[in-house]
Coordinates of C-alpha atoms in Angstrom, one line a residue:
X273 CA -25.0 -6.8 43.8
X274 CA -24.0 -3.2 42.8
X275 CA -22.1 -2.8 39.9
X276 CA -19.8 -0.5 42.0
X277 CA -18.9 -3.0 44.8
X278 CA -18.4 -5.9 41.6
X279 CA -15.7 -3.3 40.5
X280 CA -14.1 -2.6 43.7
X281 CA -13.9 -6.2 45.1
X282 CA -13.4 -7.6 41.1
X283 CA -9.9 -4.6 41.3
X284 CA -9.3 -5.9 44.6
X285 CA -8.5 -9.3 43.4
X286 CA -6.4 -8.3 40.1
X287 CA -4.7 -6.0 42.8
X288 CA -3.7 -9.3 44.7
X289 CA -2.4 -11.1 42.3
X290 CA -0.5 -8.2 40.1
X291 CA 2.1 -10.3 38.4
X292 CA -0.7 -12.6 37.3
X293 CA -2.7 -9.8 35.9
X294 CA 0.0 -8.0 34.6
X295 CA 1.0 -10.8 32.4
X296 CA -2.5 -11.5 31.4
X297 CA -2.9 -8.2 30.2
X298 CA 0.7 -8.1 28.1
X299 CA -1.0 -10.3 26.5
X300 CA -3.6 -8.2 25.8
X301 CA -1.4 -4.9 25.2
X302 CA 0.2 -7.4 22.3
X303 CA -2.9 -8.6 20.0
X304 CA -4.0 -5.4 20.0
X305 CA -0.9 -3.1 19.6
X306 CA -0.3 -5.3 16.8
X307 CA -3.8 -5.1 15.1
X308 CA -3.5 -1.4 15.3
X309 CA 0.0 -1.0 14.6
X310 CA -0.3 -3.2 11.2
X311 CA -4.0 -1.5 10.5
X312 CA -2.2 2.1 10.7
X313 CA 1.0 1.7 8.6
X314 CA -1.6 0.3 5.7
X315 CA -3.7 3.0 5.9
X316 CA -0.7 5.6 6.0
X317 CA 1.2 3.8 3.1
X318 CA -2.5 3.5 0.8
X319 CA -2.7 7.5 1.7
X320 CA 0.9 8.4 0.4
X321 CA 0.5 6.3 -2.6
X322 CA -2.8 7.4 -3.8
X323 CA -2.2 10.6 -3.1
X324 CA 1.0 10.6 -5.2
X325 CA -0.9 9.1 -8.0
X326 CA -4.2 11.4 -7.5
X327 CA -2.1 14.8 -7.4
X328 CA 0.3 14.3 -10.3
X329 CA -1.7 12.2 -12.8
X330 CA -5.7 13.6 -12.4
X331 CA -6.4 13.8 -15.8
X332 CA -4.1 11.0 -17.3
X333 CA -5.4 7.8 -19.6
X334 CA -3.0 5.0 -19.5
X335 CA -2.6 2.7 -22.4
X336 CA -0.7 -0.4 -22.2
X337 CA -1.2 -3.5 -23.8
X338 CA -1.9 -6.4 -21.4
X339 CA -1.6 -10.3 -21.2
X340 CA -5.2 -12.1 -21.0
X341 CA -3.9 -15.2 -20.1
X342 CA 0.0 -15.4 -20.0
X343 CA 0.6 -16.1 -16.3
X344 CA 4.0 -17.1 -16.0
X345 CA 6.3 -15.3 -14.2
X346 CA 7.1 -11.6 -15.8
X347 CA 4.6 -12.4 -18.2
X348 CA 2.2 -9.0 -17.4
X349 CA 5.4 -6.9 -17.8
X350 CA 6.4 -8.2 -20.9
X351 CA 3.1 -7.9 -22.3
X352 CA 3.6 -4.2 -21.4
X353 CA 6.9 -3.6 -23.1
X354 CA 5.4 -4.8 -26.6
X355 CA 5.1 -1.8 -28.6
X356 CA 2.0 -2.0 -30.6
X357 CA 1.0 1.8 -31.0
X358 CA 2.2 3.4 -33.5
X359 CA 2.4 7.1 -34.7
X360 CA -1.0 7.1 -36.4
X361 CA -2.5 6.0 -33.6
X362 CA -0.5 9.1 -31.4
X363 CA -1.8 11.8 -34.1
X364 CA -5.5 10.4 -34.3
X365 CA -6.1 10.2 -30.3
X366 CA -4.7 14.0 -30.3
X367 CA -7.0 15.3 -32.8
X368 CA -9.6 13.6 -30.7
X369 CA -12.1 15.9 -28.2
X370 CA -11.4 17.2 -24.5
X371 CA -7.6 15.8 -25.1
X372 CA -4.9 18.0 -24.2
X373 CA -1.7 16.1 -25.4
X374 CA -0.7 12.3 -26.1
X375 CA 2.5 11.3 -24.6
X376 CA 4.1 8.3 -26.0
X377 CA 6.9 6.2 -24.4
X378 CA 9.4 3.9 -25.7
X379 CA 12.6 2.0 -23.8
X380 CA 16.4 2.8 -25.8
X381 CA 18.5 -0.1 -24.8
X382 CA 21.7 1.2 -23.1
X383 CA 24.6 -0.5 -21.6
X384 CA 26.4 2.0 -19.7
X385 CA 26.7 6.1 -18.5
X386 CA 29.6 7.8 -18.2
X387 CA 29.9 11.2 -16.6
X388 CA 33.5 12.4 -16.2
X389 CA 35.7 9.5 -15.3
X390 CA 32.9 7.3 -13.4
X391 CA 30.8 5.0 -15.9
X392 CA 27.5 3.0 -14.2
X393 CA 25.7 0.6 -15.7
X394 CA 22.4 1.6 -16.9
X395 CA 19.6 -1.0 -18.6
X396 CA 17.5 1.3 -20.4
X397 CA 16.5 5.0 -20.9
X398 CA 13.4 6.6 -21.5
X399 CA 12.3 8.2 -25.0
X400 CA 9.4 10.4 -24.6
X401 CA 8.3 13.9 -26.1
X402 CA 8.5 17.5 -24.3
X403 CA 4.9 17.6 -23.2
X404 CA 5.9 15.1 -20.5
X405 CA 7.4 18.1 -18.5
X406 CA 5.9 20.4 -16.4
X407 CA 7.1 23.2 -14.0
X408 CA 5.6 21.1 -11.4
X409 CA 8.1 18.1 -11.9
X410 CA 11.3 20.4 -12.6
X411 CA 13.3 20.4 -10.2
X412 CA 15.7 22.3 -12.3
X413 CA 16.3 23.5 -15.7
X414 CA 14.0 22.5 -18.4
X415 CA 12.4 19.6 -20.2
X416 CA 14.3 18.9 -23.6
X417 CA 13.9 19.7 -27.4
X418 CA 12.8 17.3 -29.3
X419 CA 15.9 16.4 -31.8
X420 CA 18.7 18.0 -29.6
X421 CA 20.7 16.0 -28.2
X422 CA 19.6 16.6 -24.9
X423 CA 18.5 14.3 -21.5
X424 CA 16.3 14.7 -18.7
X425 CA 17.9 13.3 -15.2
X426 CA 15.5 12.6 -11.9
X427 CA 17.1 12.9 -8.7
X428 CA 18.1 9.3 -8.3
X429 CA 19.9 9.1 -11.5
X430 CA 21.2 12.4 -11.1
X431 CA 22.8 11.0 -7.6
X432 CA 24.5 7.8 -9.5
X433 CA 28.0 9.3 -9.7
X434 CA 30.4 10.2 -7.1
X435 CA 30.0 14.0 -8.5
X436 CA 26.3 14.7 -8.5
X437 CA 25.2 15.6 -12.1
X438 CA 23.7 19.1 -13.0
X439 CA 22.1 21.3 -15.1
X440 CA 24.6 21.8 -18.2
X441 CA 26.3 18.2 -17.5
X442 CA 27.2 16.4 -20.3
X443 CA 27.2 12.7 -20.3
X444 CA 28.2 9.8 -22.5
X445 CA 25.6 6.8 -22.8
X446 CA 27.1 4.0 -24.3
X447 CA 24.4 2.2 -26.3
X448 CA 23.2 -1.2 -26.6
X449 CA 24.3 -1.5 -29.9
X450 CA 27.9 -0.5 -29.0
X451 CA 27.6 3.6 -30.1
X452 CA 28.5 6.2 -28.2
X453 CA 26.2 9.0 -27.9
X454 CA 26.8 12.3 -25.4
X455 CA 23.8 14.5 -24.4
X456 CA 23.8 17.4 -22.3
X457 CA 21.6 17.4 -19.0
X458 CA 19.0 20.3 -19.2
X459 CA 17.2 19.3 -16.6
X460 CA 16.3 17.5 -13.5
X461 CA 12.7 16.3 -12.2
X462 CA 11.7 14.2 -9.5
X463 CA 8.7 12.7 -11.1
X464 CA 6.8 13.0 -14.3
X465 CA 3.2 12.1 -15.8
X466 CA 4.7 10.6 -18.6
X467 CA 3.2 7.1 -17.7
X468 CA 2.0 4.9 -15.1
X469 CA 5.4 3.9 -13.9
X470 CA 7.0 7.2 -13.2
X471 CA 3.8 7.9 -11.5
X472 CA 5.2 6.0 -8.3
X473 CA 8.3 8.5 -7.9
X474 CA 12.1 8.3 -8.7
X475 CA 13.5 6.1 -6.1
X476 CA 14.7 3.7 -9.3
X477 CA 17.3 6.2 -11.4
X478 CA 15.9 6.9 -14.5
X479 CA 16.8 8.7 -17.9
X480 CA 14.7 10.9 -20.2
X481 CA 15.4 10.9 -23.7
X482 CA 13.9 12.9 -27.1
X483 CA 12.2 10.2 -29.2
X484 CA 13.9 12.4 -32.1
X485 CA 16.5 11.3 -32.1
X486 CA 17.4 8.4 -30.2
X487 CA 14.1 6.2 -30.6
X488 CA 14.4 4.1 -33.1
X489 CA 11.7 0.7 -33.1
X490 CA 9.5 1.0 -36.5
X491 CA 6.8 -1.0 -37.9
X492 CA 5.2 -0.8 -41.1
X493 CA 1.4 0.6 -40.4
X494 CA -1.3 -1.4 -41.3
X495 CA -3.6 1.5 -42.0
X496 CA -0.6 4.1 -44.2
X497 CA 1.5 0.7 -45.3
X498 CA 4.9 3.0 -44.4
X499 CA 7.1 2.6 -41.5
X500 CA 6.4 4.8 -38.7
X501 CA 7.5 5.0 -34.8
X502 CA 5.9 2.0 -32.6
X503 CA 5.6 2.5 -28.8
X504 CA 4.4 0.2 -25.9
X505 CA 2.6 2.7 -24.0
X506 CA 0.5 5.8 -24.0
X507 CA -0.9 8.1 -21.7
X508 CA -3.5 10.7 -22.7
X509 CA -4.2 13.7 -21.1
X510 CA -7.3 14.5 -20.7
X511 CA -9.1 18.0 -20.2
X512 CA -10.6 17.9 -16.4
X513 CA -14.3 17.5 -17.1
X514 CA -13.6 15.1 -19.6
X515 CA -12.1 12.7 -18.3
X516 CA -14.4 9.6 -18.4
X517 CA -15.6 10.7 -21.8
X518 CA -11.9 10.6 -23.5
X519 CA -11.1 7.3 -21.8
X520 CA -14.0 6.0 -23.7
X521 CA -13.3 7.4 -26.9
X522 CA -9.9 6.2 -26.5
X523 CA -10.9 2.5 -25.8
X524 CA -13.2 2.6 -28.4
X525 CA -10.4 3.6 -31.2
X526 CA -7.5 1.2 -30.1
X527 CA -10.0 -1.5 -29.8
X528 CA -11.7 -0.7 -33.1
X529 CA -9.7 0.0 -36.4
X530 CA -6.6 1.4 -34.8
X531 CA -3.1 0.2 -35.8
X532 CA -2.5 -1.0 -32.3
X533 CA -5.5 -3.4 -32.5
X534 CA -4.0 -5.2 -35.9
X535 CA -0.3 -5.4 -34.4
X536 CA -1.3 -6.8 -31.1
X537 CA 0.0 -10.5 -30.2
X538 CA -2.2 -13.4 -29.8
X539 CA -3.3 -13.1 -25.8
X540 CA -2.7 -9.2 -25.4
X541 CA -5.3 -7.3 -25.5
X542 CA -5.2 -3.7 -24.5
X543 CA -5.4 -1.9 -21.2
X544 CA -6.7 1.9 -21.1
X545 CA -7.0 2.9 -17.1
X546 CA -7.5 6.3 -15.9
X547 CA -6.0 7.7 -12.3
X548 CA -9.3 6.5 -10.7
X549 CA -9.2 3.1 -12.0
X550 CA -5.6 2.8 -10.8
X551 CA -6.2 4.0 -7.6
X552 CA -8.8 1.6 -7.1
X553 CA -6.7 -1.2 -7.9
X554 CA -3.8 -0.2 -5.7
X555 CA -6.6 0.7 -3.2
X556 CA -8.0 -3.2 -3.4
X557 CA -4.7 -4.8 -2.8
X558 CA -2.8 -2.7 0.0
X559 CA -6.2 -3.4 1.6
X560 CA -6.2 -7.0 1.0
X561 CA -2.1 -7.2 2.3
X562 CA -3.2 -4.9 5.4
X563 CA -6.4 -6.9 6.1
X564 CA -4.6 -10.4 5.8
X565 CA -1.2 -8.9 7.8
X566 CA -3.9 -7.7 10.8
X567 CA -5.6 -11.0 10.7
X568 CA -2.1 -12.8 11.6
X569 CA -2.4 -10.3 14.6
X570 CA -5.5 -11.1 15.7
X571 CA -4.3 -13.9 16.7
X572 CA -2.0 -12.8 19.4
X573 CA -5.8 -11.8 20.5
X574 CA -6.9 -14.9 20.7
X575 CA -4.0 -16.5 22.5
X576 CA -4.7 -13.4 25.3
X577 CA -8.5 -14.5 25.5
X578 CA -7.0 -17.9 26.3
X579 CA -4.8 -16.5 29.4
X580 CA -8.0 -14.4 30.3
X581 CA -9.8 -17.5 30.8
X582 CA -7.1 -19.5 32.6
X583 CA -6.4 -16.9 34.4
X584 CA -10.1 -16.1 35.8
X585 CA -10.6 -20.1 35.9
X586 CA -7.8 -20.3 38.0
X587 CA -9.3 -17.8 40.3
X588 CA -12.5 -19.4 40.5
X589 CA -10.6 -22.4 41.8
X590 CA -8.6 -20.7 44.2
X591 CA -11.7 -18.5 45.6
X592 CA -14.1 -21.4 46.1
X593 CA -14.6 -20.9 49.7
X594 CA -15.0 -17.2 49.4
X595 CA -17.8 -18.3 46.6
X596 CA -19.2 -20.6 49.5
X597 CA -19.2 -17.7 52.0
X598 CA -20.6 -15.1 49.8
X599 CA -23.7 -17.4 48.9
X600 CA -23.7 -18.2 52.5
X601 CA -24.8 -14.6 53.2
X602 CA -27.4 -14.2 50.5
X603 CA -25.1 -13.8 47.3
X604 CA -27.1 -15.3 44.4
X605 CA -26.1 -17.1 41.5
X606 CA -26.4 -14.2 39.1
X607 CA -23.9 -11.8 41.8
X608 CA -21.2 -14.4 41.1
X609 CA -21.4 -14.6 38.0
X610 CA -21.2 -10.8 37.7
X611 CA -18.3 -10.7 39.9
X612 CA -15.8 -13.0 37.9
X613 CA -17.4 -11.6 34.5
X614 CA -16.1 -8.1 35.8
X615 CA -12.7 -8.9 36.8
X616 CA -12.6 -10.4 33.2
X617 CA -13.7 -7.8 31.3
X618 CA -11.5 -5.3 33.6
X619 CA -8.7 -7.2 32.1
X620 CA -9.7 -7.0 28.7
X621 CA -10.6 -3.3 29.0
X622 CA -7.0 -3.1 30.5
X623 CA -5.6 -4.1 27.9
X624 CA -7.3 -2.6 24.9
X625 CA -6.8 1.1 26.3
X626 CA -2.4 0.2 26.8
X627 CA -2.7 -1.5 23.9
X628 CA -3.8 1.2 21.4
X629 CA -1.5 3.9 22.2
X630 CA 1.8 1.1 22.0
X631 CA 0.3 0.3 18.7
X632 CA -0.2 3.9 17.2
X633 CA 3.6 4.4 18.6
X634 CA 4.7 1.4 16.7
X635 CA 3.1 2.5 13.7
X636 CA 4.8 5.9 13.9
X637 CA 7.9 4.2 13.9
X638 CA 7.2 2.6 10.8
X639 CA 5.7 5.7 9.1
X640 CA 9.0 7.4 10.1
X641 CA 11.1 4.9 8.7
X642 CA 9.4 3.9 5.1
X643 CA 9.2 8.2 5.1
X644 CA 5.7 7.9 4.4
X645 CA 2.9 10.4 6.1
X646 CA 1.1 9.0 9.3
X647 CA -2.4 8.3 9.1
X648 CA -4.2 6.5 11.9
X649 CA -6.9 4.1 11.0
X650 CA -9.5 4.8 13.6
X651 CA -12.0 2.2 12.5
X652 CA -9.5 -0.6 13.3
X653 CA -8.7 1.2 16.3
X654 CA -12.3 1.5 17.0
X655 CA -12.3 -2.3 16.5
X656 CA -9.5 -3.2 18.6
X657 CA -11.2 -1.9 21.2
X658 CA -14.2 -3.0 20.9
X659 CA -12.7 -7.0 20.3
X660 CA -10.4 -6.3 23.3
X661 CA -13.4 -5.9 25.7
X662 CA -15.4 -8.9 23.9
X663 CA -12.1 -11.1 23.9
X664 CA -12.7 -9.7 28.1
X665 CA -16.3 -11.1 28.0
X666 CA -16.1 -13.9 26.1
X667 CA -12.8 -15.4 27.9
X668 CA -14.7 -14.8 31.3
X669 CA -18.7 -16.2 30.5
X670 CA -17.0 -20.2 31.4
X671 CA -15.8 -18.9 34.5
X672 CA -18.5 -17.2 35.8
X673 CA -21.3 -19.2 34.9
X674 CA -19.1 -22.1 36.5
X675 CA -18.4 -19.9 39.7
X676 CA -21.9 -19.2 39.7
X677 CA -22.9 -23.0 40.1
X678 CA -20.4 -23.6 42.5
X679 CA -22.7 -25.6 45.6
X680 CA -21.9 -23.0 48.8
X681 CA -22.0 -26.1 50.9
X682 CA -19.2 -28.1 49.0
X683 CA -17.4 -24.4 49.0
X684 CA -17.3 -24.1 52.5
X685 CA -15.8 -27.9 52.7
X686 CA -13.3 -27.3 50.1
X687 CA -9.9 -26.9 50.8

């Protein structure tokens, strides 16, 4: 048989029975609008992330210590919060090649901020050094001086109070300990590279603080025997070629004769990561999350293979004596077969080429509302296509091979 007739007469019989069709191919328009629709907002929310992290933190070397076999619940973060390097440690991994600057951070327990007659409650600030500033960050204003009494705001924080918080501001942050303290706002930033945490934004509000003179935590040095400044994290910054080269020296000191490696806790062991390693990570599990989330959805196409088949086995059943009459006239086996295989795989088709463009729309939606850039992920849309017209083959082979062995002489009896 021509390919062209087994099109016109396979359209001919979808045509006939449109509400049939129709609802076979929803079914269709639903596994794979969902397939790509999940598939794109992974892709778009892996692209804003890692680009975040790539274009603000390049050349940065995180260190954090790290649990190695702690896995109960909050166990990784408090590994992290453990302040094991200390001042020595800061001043020998600046002095060391292709480094630019070591930024150090440390947590000052607070209780509460006040800012005019509104206080909010407020965990913990930040105590870092200057260098974790740049113009890129600053919204407005400046970075601080180390030992004024001075405080960096990002937008979210700077949003707490009914009265939104300036440049020249002066707040009062009630301690943990009970003291009051004021500082003046000199600036405002909406992200800094001051660790791998503020990497991800400012949607949390947060509070930059001098470590001179509001951090306090000290522990006696193993390698000076005084007391000197501890802090649970680092980050390096690197020069841009050197990148690999200083997160290898880097390792290789905190692991070696460093204070950090004599103060760490039984089961911590310490973590030194560059950009590239944490983009790999986040990388590994928004894939994992998107992969496993699509593979829920590819079950919708599986349930539309099964109405592809009913629905085709259903029309085998009701065309019997047409099946009868067409052999009856010289149709062979292998015509028949082609026949219902084509009405099939029409429906498949159908419903791969609806389904995409509901599922990009979906996914727009969602990209929209989590404010994240849109990126479509054409190889899944490449595969939801492709799987929609297999699903249209596969569903229809039992058909048409059955249609095909239908006897014409028990056809033409059938009623």
């Amino acid at each position: 048989m021509d390919p062209s007739e087994a099109l016109r007469i396979a359209t001919r019989s979808i045509r006939a029975h449109r509400l049939r069709s129709g609802l076979t191919v929803v079914g269709m328009v639903i596994g794979i609008a969902s397939v790509v629709a999940f598939a794109t907002f992974g892709a778009s929310v892996q692209a804003a992330v890692i680009g975040d992290i790539g274009e603000t933190n390049a050349n940065n070397v995180f260190v954090t210590p790290a649990s190695v076999e702690d896995d109960s619940p909050g166990g990784e973060e408090l590994a992290a919060t453990r302040p094991v390097f200390t001042e020595i440690d800061v001043e020998r991994l600046r002095e060391a090649p292709g480094v630019d600057a070591v930024i150090p951070q440390g947590l000052v327990g607070l209780s509460s901020v006040t800012y005019g007659n509104q206080t909010v409650a407020q965990r913990q600030a930040t105590a870092t050094v200057p260098a974790t500033f740049t113009p890129a960050d600053t919204v407005a204003g400046r970075g601080f001086e180390s030992g004024a009494s001075e405080a960096v705001l990002n937008e979210a924080a700077a949003r707490s109070f009914e009265r939104n918080v300036t440049v020249g501001s002066t707040l009062q942050l009630t301690l943990a300990s009970g003291d009051t303290r004021n500082v003046t706002v000199v600036g405002i930033v909406s992200g800094t590279r001051g660790g791998f945490l503020s990497g991800f934004g400012d949607e949390q509000p947060r509070i930059y603080l001098p470590v001179d003179p509001f951090y306090s935590t000290v522990v006696e040095s193993p390698s000076v025997g005084a007391d000197v400044r501890v802090y649970p994290q680092l980050t390096v910054v690197a020069e841009p070629d050197a990148v690999p080269a200083v997160k290898d020296r880097t390792e290789a000191y905190l692991t070696g004769g460093s204070d950090a490696a004599q103060l760490l806790a039984e089961g911590v062991e310490i973590r030194v990561q560059t950009s590239e390693d944490v983009v790999g990570a986040i990388q590994d599990v928004i894939s994992q999350i998107t992969r496993f989330v699509t593979g829920i959805a590819v079950i919708s196409l599986v349930v539309a293979a099964i109405g592809i088949a009913n629905i085709t086995l259903v029309s085998v059943t009701e065309r019997t004596k047409e099946i009868g009459i067409m052999k009856a006239v010289g149709a062979t086996n292998r015509d028949t077969m082609q026949l219902f295989l084509t009405e099939s795989v029409l429906l498949g088709t159908l419903g791969a080429v609806l389904g995409v463009p509901v599922g990009l729309a979906v996914a727009l939606g969602a990209t929209r509302f989590a404010d994240v850039g849109f990126t479509p992920a054409v190889d899944w849309i490449g595969f939801a296509v492709v799987v929609g017209i297999g699903v249209g083959i596969v569903a229809g082979l039992y058909p048409a091979w059955r249609a095909s062995k239908v006897d014409p002489i028990d056809a033409l009896r059938y009623k």
